[in-house]
Amino acid sequence: MTRGLHLASVALLGLLAWQAVVTFADLPRFILPGPALVFSTLWTSRMLIAEHAIVTATEVLIGLGLGATLGFASAIVLVASPLARTLLRPMLVFSQAIPVFALAPILTLWLGYGLWSKVAMALLIIYFPVTSAFFDALMRTPLAWVELARVMNATPARVLWCVRVPAAMPGFASGLRLAAVYAPIGAIIGEWVGASRGLGYLMLLANGRAKIDLMFAALIVLAVLTLVLHAAVDAVCRRLWGA
Amino acid sequence: MSRAPALRLTGRATIGETTIFGPLSLEVPAGRWTCLLGPSGVGKSTLLRLFAGLGDEVSFDGNVAASDGAPLAGRVALMAQSDLLMPWLDVTANVTLGARLRGTAQPRERALDILTRVGLADHGTKRPDALSGGQRQRVALARTLMEDRPVILLDEPFSALDAQTRARMQDLSAELLAGRTILHVTHDAAEAARLGETVLLMTRDGITAIASPPASVPRLYDAPQTLAFQGHLLRRLMEAV
């Protein structure tokens, strides 16, 4: 309750400061529109924004699901096979040296202007944090647990599945929390490079037509979308793994 | 449970140039409670780990064997200072961990029976973090009993408990583990005086057997004989260092 009140007062203060800057600096609305105008545009264009928001949300959710699954599986392969570790880990790190942003035009070329090039962007941007967080946690299983399992005649595969994976789920959860914040970035970059739908596309379009109020409205919706996604992932992680 | 064998170990253990213990020779009699008493850092735990088939961290030059000639692997259960309960499993699942790890059917009825014997029948669905330290160590004891192995290795399993809980755990363990070959590593003279049918003192110079009182274990903590034995063990420990 106090936390909610705290957040609300901070938001109100921010909005007041924003309006004050616009009013006292006498900024034209195509440079920086005031919050009142942005929120009125948000309301009048709600159907348009919602239509594009649904597209972006779909891209983000599919990308998050695929990226989390792929990251989970990769970390397990890396832990289970020393050969995979030797071969793939340097490649994984090297792949991070290529900015994902630079890949967006190529992905659009390969996968087209539709949904899948954005899903691929979201996936690529979250794959490394998820894999890395889960892999590190898997490598840190308390030795005493593994030894207890060995004395109980467990095979390495059972130790991995029954002890190391459940023990590493809090690590996977921190990877997922990062992913929830990064995935929308990936989708938006994808939409900027080439799209006919989505919040990123709408923002570029509004910008090009000097409808800065619409651009800000779309931006606010995007931020709220990301916050809600992060809160949802956080709640699921807490519920499932208590971390 | 198959017949409990005696255990033998001869040899020395090193890490690089540093000697952990030995050369020494240890005999753990069959079906009895043996306390291996000694100060920290003389290699008691390493010795116990070698019987468990662990101890990859040392290079061991010697021989570990059971008196019946059969391999020890699969006949040993381990109880450590930390209870090693898995926080994501409930008490029953923790007790049946061995079956889960071997991929065999989980004997839930037997688990309930054993939980009743350690006095935790009503706690089967609780998570470890909802239990007290003493209750957690009782779950660890139940998990050890569930394995039903003839050889039990105890690595200071009661040292983190308060005095009252420790005395109760000692009684319960002595009752439930009777008849098995037990090697109990401890640095607590009082504990060795209560539980050791055989007490071995381990120091830098090697291992010496110390004659224990005739009373059956667990010996009464306030019996004059037990207290005198405890004092004697402490004196031997002090003189050894």
Tab-separated table of N, CA and C in Angstrom, chain A residues 61-189:
chain	number	residue	atom	x	y	z
A	61	LEU	N	6.151	-12.277	-26.864
A	61	LEU	CA	5.820	-13.503	-26.121
A	61	LEU	C	6.375	-14.745	-26.824
A	62	ILE	N	6.234	-14.810	-28.151
A	62	ILE	CA	6.769	-15.971	-28.878
A	62	ILE	C	8.296	-15.993	-28.750
A	63	GLY	N	8.918	-14.812	-28.919
A	63	GLY	CA	10.381	-14.726	-28.803
A	63	GLY	C	10.856	-15.134	-27.423
A	64	LEU	N	10.118	-14.691	-26.403
A	64	LEU	CA	10.490	-15.019	-25.023
A	64	LEU	C	10.368	-16.526	-24.783
A	65	GLY	N	9.274	-17.105	-25.250
A	65	GLY	CA	9.057	-18.545	-25.068
A	65	GLY	C	10.126	-19.359	-25.763
A	66	LEU	N	10.395	-19.028	-27.034
A	66	LEU	CA	11.394	-19.784	-27.794
A	66	LEU	C	12.790	-19.572	-27.223
A	67	GLY	N	13.110	-18.315	-26.902
A	67	GLY	CA	14.447	-17.995	-26.384
A	67	GLY	C	14.700	-18.678	-25.053
A	68	ALA	N	13.683	-18.696	-24.165
A	68	ALA	CA	13.836	-19.333	-22.858
A	68	ALA	C	14.029	-20.837	-23.027
A	69	THR	N	13.227	-21.448	-23.930
A	69	THR	CA	13.339	-22.890	-24.165
A	69	THR	C	14.713	-23.244	-24.717
A	70	LEU	N	15.128	-22.459	-25.724
A	70	LEU	CA	16.419	-22.718	-26.369
A	70	LEU	C	17.571	-22.493	-25.397
A	71	GLY	N	17.470	-21.440	-24.573
A	71	GLY	CA	18.510	-21.149	-23.580
A	71	GLY	C	18.611	-22.254	-22.546
A	72	PHE	N	17.450	-22.726	-22.088
A	72	PHE	CA	17.389	-23.822	-21.111
A	72	PHE	C	18.087	-25.058	-21.679
A	73	ALA	N	17.700	-25.432	-22.907
A	73	ALA	CA	18.258	-26.634	-23.530
A	73	ALA	C	19.759	-26.475	-23.768
A	74	SER	N	20.187	-25.288	-24.233
A	74	SER	CA	21.615	-25.081	-24.516
A	74	SER	C	22.454	-25.225	-23.264
A	75	ALA	N	21.982	-24.621	-22.162
A	75	ALA	CA	22.755	-24.682	-20.911
A	75	ALA	C	22.903	-26.136	-20.469
A	76	ILE	N	21.846	-26.927	-20.627
A	76	ILE	CA	21.910	-28.327	-20.220
A	76	ILE	C	22.904	-29.097	-21.084
A	77	VAL	N	22.875	-28.841	-22.396
A	77	VAL	CA	23.831	-29.516	-23.289
A	77	VAL	C	25.256	-29.125	-22.897
A	78	LEU	N	25.467	-27.840	-22.628
A	78	LEU	CA	26.806	-27.361	-22.260
A	78	LEU	C	27.304	-28.024	-20.978
A	79	VAL	N	26.395	-28.218	-20.015
A	79	VAL	CA	26.794	-28.810	-18.744
A	79	VAL	C	27.022	-30.313	-18.893
A	80	ALA	N	26.166	-30.952	-19.686
A	80	ALA	CA	26.220	-32.412	-19.794
A	80	ALA	C	27.415	-32.877	-20.614
A	81	SER	N	27.847	-32.065	-21.579
A	81	SER	CA	28.896	-32.539	-22.483
A	81	SER	C	30.118	-31.619	-22.459
A	82	PRO	N	31.244	-32.123	-21.949
A	82	PRO	CA	32.467	-31.323	-21.954
A	82	PRO	C	32.895	-30.948	-23.367
A	83	LEU	N	32.604	-31.834	-24.332
A	83	LEU	CA	32.959	-31.556	-25.723
A	83	LEU	C	32.203	-30.332	-26.226
A	84	ALA	N	30.883	-30.304	-25.936
A	84	ALA	CA	30.058	-29.167	-26.335
A	84	ALA	C	30.571	-27.888	-25.687
A	85	ARG	N	31.035	-28.041	-24.424
A	85	ARG	CA	31.545	-26.882	-23.706
A	85	ARG	C	32.776	-26.325	-24.414
A	86	THR	N	33.689	-27.216	-24.798
A	86	THR	CA	34.917	-26.780	-25.467
A	86	THR	C	34.616	-26.140	-26.808
A	87	LEU	N	33.684	-26.737	-27.568
A	87	LEU	CA	33.414	-26.251	-28.922
A	87	LEU	C	32.514	-25.027	-28.927
A	88	LEU	N	31.451	-25.062	-28.127
A	88	LEU	CA	30.389	-24.065	-28.283
A	88	LEU	C	30.583	-22.804	-27.455
A	89	ARG	N	31.255	-22.938	-26.281
A	89	ARG	CA	31.332	-21.750	-25.416
A	89	ARG	C	32.058	-20.582	-26.062
A	90	PRO	N	33.220	-20.836	-26.708
A	90	PRO	CA	33.876	-19.705	-27.388
A	90	PRO	C	32.977	-19.102	-28.472
A	91	MET	N	32.228	-19.980	-29.177
A	91	MET	CA	31.328	-19.476	-30.216
A	91	MET	C	30.242	-18.603	-29.620
A	92	LEU	N	29.726	-19.032	-28.465
A	92	LEU	CA	28.680	-18.262	-27.785
A	92	LEU	C	29.181	-16.874	-27.425
A	93	VAL	N	30.374	-16.844	-26.854
A	93	VAL	CA	30.936	-15.554	-26.446
A	93	VAL	C	31.216	-14.693	-27.675
A	94	PHE	N	31.775	-15.323	-28.730
A	94	PHE	CA	32.070	-14.585	-29.958
A	94	PHE	C	30.792	-13.998	-30.546
A	95	SER	N	29.712	-14.781	-30.508
A	95	SER	CA	28.452	-14.312	-31.081
A	95	SER	C	27.980	-13.038	-30.389
A	96	GLN	N	28.384	-12.866	-29.119
A	96	GLN	CA	27.983	-11.671	-28.391
A	96	GLN	C	28.761	-10.444	-28.827
A	97	ALA	N	29.896	-10.687	-29.539
A	97	ALA	CA	30.679	-9.561	-30.022
A	97	ALA	C	30.012	-8.907	-31.227
A	98	ILE	N	29.074	-9.626	-31.876
A	98	ILE	CA	28.333	-9.041	-32.990
A	98	ILE	C	27.099	-8.353	-32.409
A	99	PRO	N	26.948	-7.040	-32.614
A	99	PRO	CA	25.753	-6.380	-32.079
A	99	PRO	C	24.507	-6.938	-32.758
A	100	VAL	N	23.530	-7.298	-31.939
A	100	VAL	CA	22.296	-7.881	-32.484
A	100	VAL	C	21.632	-6.891	-33.429
A	101	PHE	N	21.780	-5.589	-33.122
A	101	PHE	CA	21.190	-4.539	-33.943
A	101	PHE	C	21.634	-4.662	-35.390
A	102	ALA	N	22.930	-5.027	-35.577
A	102	ALA	CA	23.488	-5.108	-36.919
A	102	ALA	C	22.878	-6.266	-37.703
A	103	LEU	N	22.300	-7.228	-36.990
A	103	LEU	CA	21.745	-8.398	-37.663
A	103	LEU	C	20.323	-8.162	-38.159
A	104	ALA	N	19.681	-7.114	-37.620
A	104	ALA	CA	18.268	-6.894	-37.935
A	104	ALA	C	17.982	-6.820	-39.441
A	105	PRO	N	18.772	-6.046	-40.211
A	105	PRO	CA	18.466	-5.995	-41.663
A	105	PRO	C	18.599	-7.373	-42.321
A	106	ILE	N	19.603	-8.158	-41.888
A	106	ILE	CA	19.794	-9.482	-42.494
A	106	ILE	C	18.609	-10.384	-42.163
A	107	LEU	N	18.167	-10.312	-40.884
A	107	LEU	CA	17.038	-11.154	-40.478
A	107	LEU	C	15.784	-10.778	-41.261
A	108	THR	N	15.614	-9.469	-41.490
A	108	THR	CA	14.450	-9.027	-42.253
A	108	THR	C	14.532	-9.552	-43.685
A	109	LEU	N	15.768	-9.542	-44.224
A	109	LEU	CA	15.985	-10.058	-45.581
A	109	LEU	C	15.626	-11.544	-45.645
A	110	TRP	N	16.063	-12.286	-44.627
A	110	TRP	CA	15.870	-13.743	-44.650
A	110	TRP	C	14.447	-14.155	-44.291
A	111	LEU	N	13.894	-13.485	-43.267
A	111	LEU	CA	12.623	-13.966	-42.717
A	111	LEU	C	11.430	-13.112	-43.133
A	112	GLY	N	11.696	-12.012	-43.847
A	112	GLY	CA	10.598	-11.205	-44.364
A	112	GLY	C	10.159	-10.109	-43.397
A	113	TYR	N	9.152	-9.350	-43.842
A	113	TYR	CA	8.684	-8.191	-43.081
A	113	TYR	C	7.720	-8.579	-41.969
A	114	GLY	N	7.328	-9.833	-41.929
A	114	GLY	CA	6.270	-10.249	-41.003
A	114	GLY	C	6.759	-10.507	-39.589
A	115	LEU	N	6.010	-11.343	-38.904
A	115	LEU	CA	6.206	-11.644	-37.491
A	115	LEU	C	7.575	-12.255	-37.180
A	116	TRP	N	8.047	-13.173	-38.048
A	116	TRP	CA	9.157	-14.040	-37.639
A	116	TRP	C	10.503	-13.337	-37.550
A	117	SER	N	10.724	-12.286	-38.356
A	117	SER	CA	12.004	-11.580	-38.226
A	117	SER	C	12.079	-10.879	-36.864
A	118	LYS	N	10.928	-10.417	-36.331
A	118	LYS	CA	10.913	-9.758	-35.006
A	118	LYS	C	11.058	-10.792	-33.884
A	119	VAL	N	10.391	-11.941	-34.076
A	119	VAL	CA	10.538	-13.020	-33.101
A	119	VAL	C	12.011	-13.432	-33.012
A	120	ALA	N	12.656	-13.533	-34.174
A	120	ALA	CA	14.060	-13.930	-34.213
A	120	ALA	C	14.933	-12.906	-33.492
A	121	MET	N	14.624	-11.609	-33.674
A	121	MET	CA	15.385	-10.564	-32.990
A	121	MET	C	15.235	-10.684	-31.475
A	122	ALA	N	13.985	-10.847	-31.014
A	122	ALA	CA	13.731	-10.980	-29.570
A	122	ALA	C	14.465	-12.204	-29.036
A	123	LEU	N	14.388	-13.299	-29.796
A	123	LEU	CA	15.025	-14.548	-29.388
A	123	LEU	C	16.547	-14.362	-29.253
A	124	LEU	N	17.147	-13.740	-30.292
A	124	LEU	CA	18.603	-13.579	-30.290
A	124	LEU	C	19.073	-12.721	-29.126
A	125	ILE	N	18.286	-11.703	-28.800
A	125	ILE	CA	18.728	-10.762	-27.771
A	125	ILE	C	18.624	-11.381	-26.373
A	126	ILE	N	17.705	-12.355	-26.178
A	126	ILE	CA	17.582	-12.936	-24.835
A	126	ILE	C	18.296	-14.268	-24.692
A	127	TYR	N	18.676	-14.883	-25.811
A	127	TYR	CA	19.258	-16.226	-25.752
A	127	TYR	C	20.499	-16.275	-24.860
A	128	PHE	N	21.406	-15.328	-25.033
A	128	PHE	CA	22.664	-15.360	-24.282
A	128	PHE	C	22.461	-15.143	-22.781
A	129	PRO	N	21.706	-14.101	-22.373
A	129	PRO	CA	21.502	-13.939	-20.914
A	129	PRO	C	20.855	-15.162	-20.257
A	130	VAL	N	19.879	-15.781	-20.931
A	130	VAL	CA	19.208	-16.944	-20.335
A	130	VAL	C	20.190	-18.115	-20.234
A	131	THR	N	20.872	-18.415	-21.339
A	131	THR	CA	21.824	-19.529	-21.356
A	131	THR	C	22.898	-19.328	-20.307
A	132	SER	N	23.460	-18.133	-20.296
A	132	SER	CA	24.585	-17.838	-19.418
A	132	SER	C	24.181	-17.926	-17.944
A	133	ALA	N	23.041	-17.336	-17.590
A	133	ALA	CA	22.604	-17.359	-16.183
A	133	ALA	C	22.329	-18.789	-15.725
A	134	PHE	N	21.664	-19.572	-16.573
A	134	PHE	CA	21.310	-20.946	-16.200
A	134	PHE	C	22.558	-21.829	-16.156
A	135	PHE	N	23.449	-21.648	-17.140
A	135	PHE	CA	24.677	-22.444	-17.179
A	135	PHE	C	25.526	-22.196	-15.926
A	136	ASP	N	25.701	-20.929	-15.579
A	136	ASP	CA	26.499	-20.604	-14.383
A	136	ASP	C	25.902	-21.256	-13.142
A	137	ALA	N	24.568	-21.199	-13.020
A	137	ALA	CA	23.908	-21.788	-11.848
A	137	ALA	C	24.091	-23.307	-11.850
A	138	LEU	N	24.026	-23.914	-13.031
A	138	LEU	CA	24.197	-25.374	-13.115
A	138	LEU	C	25.605	-25.797	-12.712
A	139	MET	N	26.583	-24.933	-12.991
A	139	MET	CA	27.972	-25.271	-12.661
A	139	MET	C	28.271	-25.041	-11.180
A	140	ARG	N	27.339	-24.424	-10.464
A	140	ARG	CA	27.587	-24.096	-9.056
A	140	ARG	C	26.815	-24.992	-8.093
A	141	THR	N	26.386	-26.187	-8.524
A	141	THR	CA	25.667	-27.084	-7.617
A	141	THR	C	26.545	-27.390	-6.409
A	142	PRO	N	26.015	-27.249	-5.183
A	142	PRO	CA	26.829	-27.585	-4.014
A	142	PRO	C	27.383	-29.007	-4.132
A	143	LEU	N	28.692	-29.136	-3.962
A	143	LEU	CA	29.374	-30.417	-4.164
A	143	LEU	C	28.802	-31.500	-3.253
A	144	ALA	N	28.438	-31.123	-2.012
A	144	ALA	CA	27.958	-32.121	-1.044
A	144	ALA	C	26.703	-32.829	-1.561
A	145	TRP	N	25.832	-32.115	-2.277
A	145	TRP	CA	24.624	-32.744	-2.839
A	145	TRP	C	25.006	-33.777	-3.889
A	146	VAL	N	25.955	-33.391	-4.753
A	146	VAL	CA	26.370	-34.297	-5.830
A	146	VAL	C	27.012	-35.549	-5.225
A	147	GLU	N	27.799	-35.360	-4.146
A	147	GLU	CA	28.461	-36.502	-3.515
A	147	GLU	C	27.448	-37.426	-2.836
A	148	LEU	N	26.459	-36.808	-2.167
A	148	LEU	CA	25.400	-37.617	-1.552
A	148	LEU	C	24.724	-38.480	-2.625
A	149	ALA	N	24.445	-37.863	-3.772
A	149	ALA	CA	23.805	-38.590	-4.870
A	149	ALA	C	24.708	-39.714	-5.378
A	150	ARG	N	26.007	-39.463	-5.415
A	150	ARG	CA	26.942	-40.501	-5.883
A	150	ARG	C	26.931	-41.693	-4.940
A	151	VAL	N	26.924	-41.418	-3.611
A	151	VAL	CA	26.895	-42.503	-2.632
A	151	VAL	C	25.592	-43.300	-2.779
A	152	MET	N	24.525	-42.613	-3.248
A	152	MET	CA	23.241	-43.297	-3.456
A	152	MET	C	23.182	-43.997	-4.811
A	153	ASN	N	24.308	-44.105	-5.500
A	153	ASN	CA	24.405	-44.800	-6.799
A	153	ASN	C	23.571	-44.161	-7.902
A	154	ALA	N	23.532	-42.843	-7.932
A	154	ALA	CA	22.814	-42.165	-9.004
A	154	ALA	C	23.704	-42.088	-10.243
A	155	THR	N	23.103	-42.215	-11.427
A	155	THR	CA	23.867	-42.014	-12.655
A	155	THR	C	24.050	-40.510	-12.863
A	156	PRO	N	25.084	-40.097	-13.624
A	156	PRO	CA	25.277	-38.656	-13.855
A	156	PRO	C	24.045	-37.984	-14.448
A	157	ALA	N	23.316	-38.703	-15.318
A	157	ALA	CA	22.120	-38.114	-15.922
A	157	ALA	C	21.050	-37.838	-14.859
A	158	ARG	N	20.880	-38.779	-13.922
A	158	ARG	CA	19.887	-38.568	-12.865
A	158	ARG	C	20.321	-37.447	-11.927
A	159	VAL	N	21.626	-37.364	-11.643
A	159	VAL	CA	22.129	-36.278	-10.787
A	159	VAL	C	21.811	-34.938	-11.443
A	160	LEU	N	22.037	-34.880	-12.769
A	160	LEU	CA	21.771	-33.637	-13.489
A	160	LEU	C	20.288	-33.282	-13.390
A	161	TRP	N	19.424	-34.248	-13.648
A	161	TRP	CA	18.004	-33.969	-13.747
A	161	TRP	C	17.330	-33.787	-12.387
A	162	CYS	N	17.749	-34.582	-11.399
A	162	CYS	CA	17.066	-34.554	-10.093
A	162	CYS	C	17.717	-33.603	-9.090
A	163	VAL	N	18.990	-33.253	-9.288
A	163	VAL	CA	19.656	-32.398	-8.307
A	163	VAL	C	20.116	-31.079	-8.942
A	164	ARG	N	20.913	-31.185	-10.011
A	164	ARG	CA	21.542	-29.962	-10.511
A	164	ARG	C	20.547	-29.019	-11.165
A	165	VAL	N	19.623	-29.557	-11.984
A	165	VAL	CA	18.649	-28.676	-12.644
A	165	VAL	C	17.728	-27.996	-11.627
A	166	PRO	N	17.084	-28.748	-10.714
A	166	PRO	CA	16.235	-28.033	-9.739
A	166	PRO	C	17.025	-27.052	-8.875
A	167	ALA	N	18.270	-27.400	-8.541
A	167	ALA	CA	19.064	-26.488	-7.719
A	167	ALA	C	19.409	-25.215	-8.481
A	168	ALA	N	19.423	-25.293	-9.825
A	168	ALA	CA	19.832	-24.137	-10.628
A	168	ALA	C	18.652	-23.288	-11.086
A	169	MET	N	17.418	-23.677	-10.749
A	169	MET	CA	16.263	-22.937	-11.250
A	169	MET	C	16.248	-21.461	-10.819
A	170	PRO	N	16.718	-21.107	-9.615
A	170	PRO	CA	16.789	-19.671	-9.300
A	170	PRO	C	17.676	-18.906	-10.285
A	171	GLY	N	18.744	-19.540	-10.765
A	171	GLY	CA	19.603	-18.921	-11.778
A	171	GLY	C	18.861	-18.740	-13.092
A	172	PHE	N	18.104	-19.780	-13.493
A	172	PHE	CA	17.284	-19.686	-14.704
A	172	PHE	C	16.290	-18.534	-14.555
A	173	ALA	N	15.725	-18.397	-13.337
A	173	ALA	CA	14.746	-17.342	-13.081
A	173	ALA	C	15.370	-15.960	-13.277
A	174	SER	N	16.622	-15.765	-12.827
A	174	SER	CA	17.206	-14.426	-13.025
A	174	SER	C	17.467	-14.173	-14.506
A	175	GLY	N	17.807	-15.230	-15.257
A	175	GLY	CA	17.944	-15.094	-16.706
A	175	GLY	C	16.625	-14.675	-17.345
A	176	LEU	N	15.535	-15.292	-16.895
A	176	LEU	CA	14.212	-14.989	-17.453
A	176	LEU	C	13.788	-13.551	-17.160
A	177	ARG	N	14.122	-13.076	-15.941
A	177	ARG	CA	13.742	-11.700	-15.585
A	177	ARG	C	14.436	-10.702	-16.511
A	178	LEU	N	15.728	-10.943	-16.790
A	178	LEU	CA	16.445	-10.087	-17.748
A	178	LEU	C	15.786	-10.186	-19.118
A	179	ALA	N	15.462	-11.418	-19.503
A	179	ALA	CA	14.875	-11.655	-20.821
A	179	ALA	C	13.574	-10.883	-20.992
A	180	ALA	N	12.769	-10.802	-19.920
A	180	ALA	CA	11.484	-10.114	-20.007
A	180	ALA	C	11.678	-8.637	-20.341
A	181	VAL	N	12.806	-8.057	-19.908
A	181	VAL	CA	13.063	-6.652	-20.198
A	181	VAL	C	13.719	-6.476	-21.571
A	182	TYR	N	14.550	-7.467	-21.962
A	182	TYR	CA	15.272	-7.349	-23.234
A	182	TYR	C	14.422	-7.698	-24.452
A	183	ALA	N	13.525	-8.668	-24.288
A	183	ALA	CA	12.774	-9.163	-25.450
A	183	ALA	C	12.030	-8.050	-26.197
A	184	PRO	N	11.344	-7.105	-25.495
A	184	PRO	CA	10.675	-6.023	-26.229
A	184	PRO	C	11.660	-5.162	-27.021
A	185	ILE	N	12.882	-4.973	-26.514
A	185	ILE	CA	13.879	-4.197	-27.260
A	185	ILE	C	14.137	-4.863	-28.612
A	186	GLY	N	14.328	-6.196	-28.569
A	186	GLY	CA	14.581	-6.942	-29.800
A	186	GLY	C	13.451	-6.764	-30.798
A	187	ALA	N	12.214	-6.912	-30.317
A	187	ALA	CA	11.062	-6.816	-31.217
A	187	ALA	C	10.971	-5.413	-31.838
A	188	ILE	N	11.217	-4.377	-31.026
A	188	ILE	CA	11.108	-2.995	-31.517
A	188	ILE	C	12.177	-2.710	-32.570
A	189	ILE	N	13.403	-3.174	-32.334
A	189	ILE	CA	14.456	-2.968	-33.342
A	189	ILE	C	14.041	-3.643	-34.642
